[in-house]
């Protein structure tokens, strides 16, 4: 079963707008990570937030984590056409060791 | 340039054949992983290895086999027992002790098609 589930499945915005993607998960976690995948390529690690953190920033990325709701959001500000990609959240469980479980992703399209 | 290399980029398999996908890393990472990705879907874990000569089944190990004879290498064999092998296969690695800080490093994938 999917540990992480992203919402929405697809998002289309104009360049310059902000994009928000959400992720929900089911079991307790140590941390939650966000990855980006360009079409037909491997995933690239974007940002990690620990279970005791509520918000984290990296450049134009802002991630929040609400462990009481078992949810996270990824905000990309001032989006660019080059941000067009699929975005995945990944979680580890408290008992899962170093293995990650990925959600099904949000396909983001940024129109120039 | 450190990284993780998957080969080949494209692979075609006939029905009933076994094929092996290569994954090599020069990052000195302890742990390596194989994921399968179907169109428009997320990643599902096939096998993973946290140390040489040891590996564990993931969520969808049936029809696949792996070996970890060297730290740098984690080949995946798709056997004839895998009934629906057409997919995009991704290999990843991580520093076992620091994976939660730096996350996984992924290869660029192998697209396997049954013909």
PDB file of N, CA, C and O in Angstrom, chain B residues 20-74:
ATOM      1  N   UNK B  20      19.721  -8.842 -17.360  1.00  0.00           N
ATOM      2  CA  UNK B  20      20.353  -8.239 -16.191  1.00  0.00           C
ATOM      3  C   UNK B  20      20.591  -6.756 -16.433  1.00  0.00           C
ATOM      4  O   UNK B  20      21.155  -6.371 -17.461  1.00  0.00           O
ATOM      5  N   UNK B  21      20.152  -5.954 -15.469  1.00  0.00           N
ATOM      6  CA  UNK B  21      20.347  -4.511 -15.505  1.00  0.00           C
ATOM      7  C   UNK B  21      21.514  -4.160 -14.584  1.00  0.00           C
ATOM      8  O   UNK B  21      21.581  -4.645 -13.451  1.00  0.00           O
ATOM      9  N   UNK B  22      22.379  -3.312 -15.093  1.00  0.00           N
ATOM     10  CA  UNK B  22      23.576  -2.963 -14.339  1.00  0.00           C
ATOM     11  C   UNK B  22      23.371  -1.686 -13.540  1.00  0.00           C
ATOM     12  O   UNK B  22      22.708  -0.740 -14.006  1.00  0.00           O
ATOM     13  N   UNK B  23      23.949  -1.635 -12.335  1.00  0.00           N
ATOM     14  CA  UNK B  23      23.955  -0.430 -11.513  1.00  0.00           C
ATOM     15  C   UNK B  23      25.303  -0.360 -10.800  1.00  0.00           C
ATOM     16  O   UNK B  23      25.664  -1.281 -10.050  1.00  0.00           O
ATOM     17  N   UNK B  24      26.045   0.714 -11.065  1.00  0.00           N
ATOM     18  CA  UNK B  24      27.366   0.902 -10.475  1.00  0.00           C
ATOM     19  C   UNK B  24      27.434   2.304  -9.858  1.00  0.00           C
ATOM     20  O   UNK B  24      26.991   3.267 -10.472  1.00  0.00           O
ATOM     21  N   UNK B  25      28.029   2.371  -8.652  1.00  0.00           N
ATOM     22  CA  UNK B  25      28.194   3.688  -8.023  1.00  0.00           C
ATOM     23  C   UNK B  25      29.622   3.850  -7.523  1.00  0.00           C
ATOM     24  O   UNK B  25      30.231   2.876  -7.066  1.00  0.00           O
ATOM     25  N   UNK B  26      30.127   5.073  -7.626  1.00  0.00           N
ATOM     26  CA  UNK B  26      31.471   5.368  -7.122  1.00  0.00           C
ATOM     27  C   UNK B  26      31.397   6.429  -6.022  1.00  0.00           C
ATOM     28  O   UNK B  26      32.322   7.249  -5.877  1.00  0.00           O
ATOM     29  N   UNK B  27      30.315   6.401  -5.279  1.00  0.00           N
ATOM     30  CA  UNK B  27      30.077   7.373  -4.211  1.00  0.00           C
ATOM     31  C   UNK B  27      30.486   6.822  -2.843  1.00  0.00           C
ATOM     32  O   UNK B  27      30.347   7.517  -1.838  1.00  0.00           O
ATOM     33  N   UNK B  28      30.930   5.572  -2.822  1.00  0.00           N
ATOM     34  CA  UNK B  28      31.266   4.887  -1.575  1.00  0.00           C
ATOM     35  C   UNK B  28      30.049   4.770  -0.657  1.00  0.00           C
ATOM     36  O   UNK B  28      30.176   4.801   0.579  1.00  0.00           O
ATOM     37  N   UNK B  29      28.878   4.661  -1.276  1.00  0.00           N
ATOM     38  CA  UNK B  29      27.652   4.504  -0.503  1.00  0.00           C
ATOM     39  C   UNK B  29      27.485   3.059  -0.052  1.00  0.00           C
ATOM     40  O   UNK B  29      27.810   2.121  -0.757  1.00  0.00           O
ATOM     41  N   UNK B  30      26.957   2.904   1.172  1.00  0.00           N
ATOM     42  CA  UNK B  30      26.769   1.567   1.721  1.00  0.00           C
ATOM     43  C   UNK B  30      25.551   0.881   1.127  1.00  0.00           C
ATOM     44  O   UNK B  30      25.570  -0.308   0.831  1.00  0.00           O
ATOM     45  N   UNK B  31      24.463   1.620   1.021  1.00  0.00           N
ATOM     46  CA  UNK B  31      23.180   1.013   0.676  1.00  0.00           C
ATOM     47  C   UNK B  31      22.831   1.261  -0.786  1.00  0.00           C
ATOM     48  O   UNK B  31      23.120   2.321  -1.347  1.00  0.00           O
ATOM     49  N   UNK B  32      22.210   0.257  -1.403  1.00  0.00           N
ATOM     50  CA  UNK B  32      21.747   0.382  -2.788  1.00  0.00           C
ATOM     51  C   UNK B  32      20.346  -0.196  -2.902  1.00  0.00           C
ATOM     52  O   UNK B  32      19.973  -1.092  -2.127  1.00  0.00           O
ATOM     53  N   UNK B  33      19.598   0.321  -3.876  1.00  0.00           N
ATOM     54  CA  UNK B  33      18.177  -0.010  -3.983  1.00  0.00           C
ATOM     55  C   UNK B  33      17.787  -0.147  -5.452  1.00  0.00           C
ATOM     56  O   UNK B  33      18.341   0.527  -6.312  1.00  0.00           O
ATOM     57  N   UNK B  34      16.793  -0.982  -5.696  1.00  0.00           N
ATOM     58  CA  UNK B  34      16.166  -1.066  -7.012  1.00  0.00           C
ATOM     59  C   UNK B  34      14.679  -0.775  -6.868  1.00  0.00           C
ATOM     60  O   UNK B  34      13.987  -1.375  -6.033  1.00  0.00           O
ATOM     61  N   UNK B  35      14.216   0.151  -7.723  1.00  0.00           N
ATOM     62  CA  UNK B  35      12.800   0.492  -7.773  1.00  0.00           C
ATOM     63  C   UNK B  35      12.273   0.256  -9.172  1.00  0.00           C
ATOM     64  O   UNK B  35      12.994   0.386 -10.159  1.00  0.00           O
ATOM     65  N   UNK B  36      11.002  -0.020  -9.241  1.00  0.00           N
ATOM     66  CA  UNK B  36      10.308  -0.132 -10.519  1.00  0.00           C
ATOM     67  C   UNK B  36       9.284   1.003 -10.597  1.00  0.00           C
ATOM     68  O   UNK B  36       8.601   1.300  -9.597  1.00  0.00           O
ATOM     69  N   UNK B  37       9.185   1.624 -11.781  1.00  0.00           N
ATOM     70  CA  UNK B  37       8.215   2.691 -11.985  1.00  0.00           C
ATOM     71  C   UNK B  37       7.408   2.385 -13.234  1.00  0.00           C
ATOM     72  O   UNK B  37       7.953   2.215 -14.318  1.00  0.00           O
ATOM     73  N   UNK B  38       6.100   2.312 -13.073  1.00  0.00           N
ATOM     74  CA  UNK B  38       5.196   2.131 -14.199  1.00  0.00           C
ATOM     75  C   UNK B  38       4.650   3.494 -14.615  1.00  0.00           C
ATOM     76  O   UNK B  38       4.627   4.431 -13.801  1.00  0.00           O
ATOM     77  N   UNK B  39       4.191   3.611 -15.869  1.00  0.00           N
ATOM     78  CA  UNK B  39       3.784   4.932 -16.392  1.00  0.00           C
ATOM     79  C   UNK B  39       2.812   5.662 -15.482  1.00  0.00           C
ATOM     80  O   UNK B  39       1.790   5.098 -15.080  1.00  0.00           O
ATOM     81  N   UNK B  40       3.119   6.911 -15.173  1.00  0.00           N
ATOM     82  CA  UNK B  40       2.242   7.743 -14.375  1.00  0.00           C
ATOM     83  C   UNK B  40       2.114   7.320 -12.925  1.00  0.00           C
ATOM     84  O   UNK B  40       1.221   7.793 -12.216  1.00  0.00           O
ATOM     85  N   UNK B  41       3.022   6.471 -12.486  1.00  0.00           N
ATOM     86  CA  UNK B  41       2.917   5.973 -11.114  1.00  0.00           C
ATOM     87  C   UNK B  41       4.180   6.255 -10.318  1.00  0.00           C
ATOM     88  O   UNK B  41       5.192   6.703 -10.849  1.00  0.00           O
ATOM     89  N   UNK B  42       4.088   5.962  -9.047  1.00  0.00           N
ATOM     90  CA  UNK B  42       5.234   6.142  -8.177  1.00  0.00           C
ATOM     91  C   UNK B  42       6.214   4.988  -8.273  1.00  0.00           C
ATOM     92  O   UNK B  42       6.126   4.140  -9.168  1.00  0.00           O
ATOM     93  N   UNK B  43       7.160   4.975  -7.354  1.00  0.00           N
ATOM     94  CA  UNK B  43       8.198   3.956  -7.350  1.00  0.00           C
ATOM     95  C   UNK B  43       7.836   2.844  -6.366  1.00  0.00           C
ATOM     96  O   UNK B  43       7.373   3.115  -5.259  1.00  0.00           O
ATOM     97  N   UNK B  44       8.095   1.617  -6.790  1.00  0.00           N
ATOM     98  CA  UNK B  44       7.887   0.477  -5.893  1.00  0.00           C
ATOM     99  C   UNK B  44       9.210  -0.231  -5.688  1.00  0.00           C
ATOM    100  O   UNK B  44       9.937  -0.502  -6.640  1.00  0.00           O
ATOM    101  N   UNK B  45       9.519  -0.557  -4.433  1.00  0.00           N
ATOM    102  CA  UNK B  45      10.800  -1.135  -4.072  1.00  0.00           C
ATOM    103  C   UNK B  45      10.855  -2.619  -4.417  1.00  0.00           C
ATOM    104  O   UNK B  45       9.991  -3.396  -3.995  1.00  0.00           O
ATOM    105  N   UNK B  46      11.904  -3.010  -5.150  1.00  0.00           N
ATOM    106  CA  UNK B  46      12.069  -4.405  -5.557  1.00  0.00           C
ATOM    107  C   UNK B  46      12.990  -5.123  -4.570  1.00  0.00           C
ATOM    108  O   UNK B  46      12.605  -6.120  -3.957  1.00  0.00           O
ATOM    109  N   UNK B  47      14.209  -4.645  -4.446  1.00  0.00           N
ATOM    110  CA  UNK B  47      15.203  -5.202  -3.532  1.00  0.00           C
ATOM    111  C   UNK B  47      16.054  -4.055  -3.004  1.00  0.00           C
ATOM    112  O   UNK B  47      16.189  -3.019  -3.645  1.00  0.00           O
ATOM    113  N   UNK B  48      16.678  -4.272  -1.859  1.00  0.00           N
ATOM    114  CA  UNK B  48      17.646  -3.327  -1.368  1.00  0.00           C
ATOM    115  C   UNK B  48      18.738  -4.049  -0.599  1.00  0.00           C
ATOM    116  O   UNK B  48      18.538  -5.176  -0.123  1.00  0.00           O
ATOM    117  N   UNK B  49      19.872  -3.378  -0.510  1.00  0.00           N
ATOM    118  CA  UNK B  49      21.038  -3.962   0.151  1.00  0.00           C
ATOM    119  C   UNK B  49      21.704  -2.878   0.990  1.00  0.00           C
ATOM    120  O   UNK B  49      21.987  -1.795   0.485  1.00  0.00           O
ATOM    121  N   UNK B  50      21.951  -3.188   2.224  1.00  0.00           N
ATOM    122  CA  UNK B  50      22.583  -2.202   3.112  1.00  0.00           C
ATOM    123  C   UNK B  50      24.062  -2.499   3.338  1.00  0.00           C
ATOM    124  O   UNK B  50      24.781  -1.663   3.892  1.00  0.00           O
ATOM    125  N   UNK B  51      24.501  -3.683   2.890  1.00  0.00           N
ATOM    126  CA  UNK B  51      25.890  -4.065   3.105  1.00  0.00           C
ATOM    127  C   UNK B  51      26.242  -5.137   2.084  1.00  0.00           C
ATOM    128  O   UNK B  51      25.355  -5.863   1.589  1.00  0.00           O
ATOM    129  N   UNK B  52      27.513  -5.237   1.777  1.00  0.00           N
ATOM    130  CA  UNK B  52      27.966  -6.242   0.801  1.00  0.00           C
ATOM    131  C   UNK B  52      27.575  -7.639   1.265  1.00  0.00           C
ATOM    132  O   UNK B  52      27.592  -7.939   2.458  1.00  0.00           O
ATOM    133  N   UNK B  53      27.189  -8.462   0.294  1.00  0.00           N
ATOM    134  CA  UNK B  53      26.807  -9.861   0.523  1.00  0.00           C
ATOM    135  C   UNK B  53      25.530 -10.019   1.335  1.00  0.00           C
ATOM    136  O   UNK B  53      25.281 -11.093   1.910  1.00  0.00           O
ATOM    137  N   UNK B  54      24.726  -8.983   1.371  1.00  0.00           N
ATOM    138  CA  UNK B  54      23.436  -9.062   2.068  1.00  0.00           C
ATOM    139  C   UNK B  54      22.429  -8.201   1.327  1.00  0.00           C
ATOM    140  O   UNK B  54      22.749  -7.099   0.875  1.00  0.00           O
ATOM    141  N   UNK B  55      21.202  -8.716   1.189  1.00  0.00           N
ATOM    142  CA  UNK B  55      20.151  -7.928   0.557  1.00  0.00           C
ATOM    143  C   UNK B  55      18.795  -8.423   1.061  1.00  0.00           C
ATOM    144  O   UNK B  55      18.680  -9.542   1.584  1.00  0.00           O
ATOM    145  N   UNK B  56      17.798  -7.562   0.936  1.00  0.00           N
ATOM    146  CA  UNK B  56      16.458  -7.877   1.423  1.00  0.00           C
ATOM    147  C   UNK B  56      15.428  -7.636   0.326  1.00  0.00           C
ATOM    148  O   UNK B  56      15.602  -6.759  -0.523  1.00  0.00           O
ATOM    149  N   UNK B  57      14.364  -8.405   0.371  1.00  0.00           N
ATOM    150  CA  UNK B  57      13.269  -8.208  -0.569  1.00  0.00           C
ATOM    151  C   UNK B  57      12.516  -6.927  -0.218  1.00  0.00           C
ATOM    152  O   UNK B  57      12.328  -6.599   0.954  1.00  0.00           O
ATOM    153  N   UNK B  58      12.082  -6.256  -1.281  1.00  0.00           N
ATOM    154  CA  UNK B  58      11.201  -5.119  -1.098  1.00  0.00           C
ATOM    155  C   UNK B  58       9.758  -5.555  -1.224  1.00  0.00           C
ATOM    156  O   UNK B  58       9.402  -6.691  -0.902  1.00  0.00           O
ATOM    157  N   UNK B  59       8.942  -4.669  -1.758  1.00  0.00           N
ATOM    158  CA  UNK B  59       7.507  -4.936  -1.831  1.00  0.00           C
ATOM    159  C   UNK B  59       7.093  -5.799  -3.024  1.00  0.00           C
ATOM    160  O   UNK B  59       6.031  -6.402  -3.017  1.00  0.00           O
ATOM    161  N   UNK B  60       7.940  -5.827  -4.074  1.00  0.00           N
ATOM    162  CA  UNK B  60       7.544  -6.544  -5.293  1.00  0.00           C
ATOM    163  C   UNK B  60       8.712  -7.384  -5.820  1.00  0.00           C
ATOM    164  O   UNK B  60       9.083  -7.320  -6.971  1.00  0.00           O
ATOM    165  N   UNK B  61       9.302  -8.233  -4.967  1.00  0.00           N
ATOM    166  CA  UNK B  61      10.515  -8.959  -5.336  1.00  0.00           C
ATOM    167  C   UNK B  61      10.270 -10.156  -6.254  1.00  0.00           C
ATOM    168  O   UNK B  61      11.211 -10.644  -6.899  1.00  0.00           O
ATOM    169  N   UNK B  62       9.042 -10.634  -6.344  1.00  0.00           N
ATOM    170  CA  UNK B  62       8.790 -11.851  -7.125  1.00  0.00           C
ATOM    171  C   UNK B  62       9.169 -11.659  -8.593  1.00  0.00           C
ATOM    172  O   UNK B  62       8.758 -10.691  -9.233  1.00  0.00           O
ATOM    173  N   UNK B  63       9.956 -12.611  -9.108  1.00  0.00           N
ATOM    174  CA  UNK B  63      10.368 -12.548 -10.509  1.00  0.00           C
ATOM    175  C   UNK B  63      11.661 -11.778 -10.726  1.00  0.00           C
ATOM    176  O   UNK B  63      12.098 -11.610 -11.864  1.00  0.00           O
ATOM    177  N   UNK B  64      12.271 -11.312  -9.643  1.00  0.00           N
ATOM    178  CA  UNK B  64      13.528 -10.575  -9.715  1.00  0.00           C
ATOM    179  C   UNK B  64      14.580 -11.232  -8.826  1.00  0.00           C
ATOM    180  O   UNK B  64      14.240 -11.912  -7.862  1.00  0.00           O
ATOM    181  N   UNK B  65      15.846 -11.024  -9.154  1.00  0.00           N
ATOM    182  CA  UNK B  65      16.922 -11.458  -8.275  1.00  0.00           C
ATOM    183  C   UNK B  65      18.044 -10.429  -8.319  1.00  0.00           C
ATOM    184  O   UNK B  65      18.178  -9.681  -9.291  1.00  0.00           O
ATOM    185  N   UNK B  66      18.836 -10.379  -7.249  1.00  0.00           N
ATOM    186  CA  UNK B  66      19.935  -9.427  -7.158  1.00  0.00           C
ATOM    187  C   UNK B  66      21.145 -10.108  -6.548  1.00  0.00           C
ATOM    188  O   UNK B  66      21.064 -11.205  -5.995  1.00  0.00           O
ATOM    189  N   UNK B  67      22.288  -9.431  -6.629  1.00  0.00           N
ATOM    190  CA  UNK B  67      23.491  -9.846  -5.920  1.00  0.00           C
ATOM    191  C   UNK B  67      24.213  -8.587  -5.463  1.00  0.00           C
ATOM    192  O   UNK B  67      24.051  -7.512  -6.048  1.00  0.00           O
ATOM    193  N   UNK B  68      25.022  -8.734  -4.410  1.00  0.00           N
ATOM    194  CA  UNK B  68      25.816  -7.580  -3.936  1.00  0.00           C
ATOM    195  C   UNK B  68      27.190  -8.124  -3.516  1.00  0.00           C
ATOM    196  O   UNK B  68      27.526  -8.217  -2.347  1.00  0.00           O
ATOM    197  N   UNK B  69      27.973  -8.459  -4.530  1.00  0.00           N
ATOM    198  CA  UNK B  69      29.295  -9.026  -4.290  1.00  0.00           C
ATOM    199  C   UNK B  69      30.335  -7.933  -4.057  1.00  0.00           C
ATOM    200  O   UNK B  69      31.380  -8.189  -3.445  1.00  0.00           O
ATOM    201  N   UNK B  70      30.060  -6.753  -4.564  1.00  0.00           N
ATOM    202  CA  UNK B  70      30.963  -5.618  -4.382  1.00  0.00           C
ATOM    203  C   UNK B  70      30.156  -4.424  -3.894  1.00  0.00           C
ATOM    204  O   UNK B  70      28.979  -4.271  -4.241  1.00  0.00           O
ATOM    205  N   UNK B  71      30.780  -3.560  -3.148  1.00  0.00           N
ATOM    206  CA  UNK B  71      30.088  -2.381  -2.624  1.00  0.00           C
ATOM    207  C   UNK B  71      29.583  -1.495  -3.753  1.00  0.00           C
ATOM    208  O   UNK B  71      28.539  -0.864  -3.648  1.00  0.00           O
ATOM    209  N   UNK B  72      30.332  -1.459  -4.869  1.00  0.00           N
ATOM    210  CA  UNK B  72      30.023  -0.531  -5.947  1.00  0.00           C
ATOM    211  C   UNK B  72      28.905  -1.008  -6.861  1.00  0.00           C
ATOM    212  O   UNK B  72      28.374  -0.239  -7.648  1.00  0.00           O
ATOM    213  N   UNK B  73      28.552  -2.291  -6.787  1.00  0.00           N
ATOM    214  CA  UNK B  73      27.710  -2.870  -7.818  1.00  0.00           C
ATOM    215  C   UNK B  73      26.504  -3.601  -7.245  1.00  0.00           C
ATOM    216  O   UNK B  73      26.635  -4.346  -6.266  1.00  0.00           O
ATOM    217  N   UNK B  74      25.351  -3.417  -7.882  1.00  0.00           N
ATOM    218  CA  UNK B  74      24.122  -4.057  -7.411  1.00  0.00           C
ATOM    219  C   UNK B  74      23.263  -4.413  -8.635  1.00  0.00           C
ATOM    220  O   UNK B  74      22.253  -3.775  -8.914  1.00  0.00           O
TER     221      UNK B  74
END
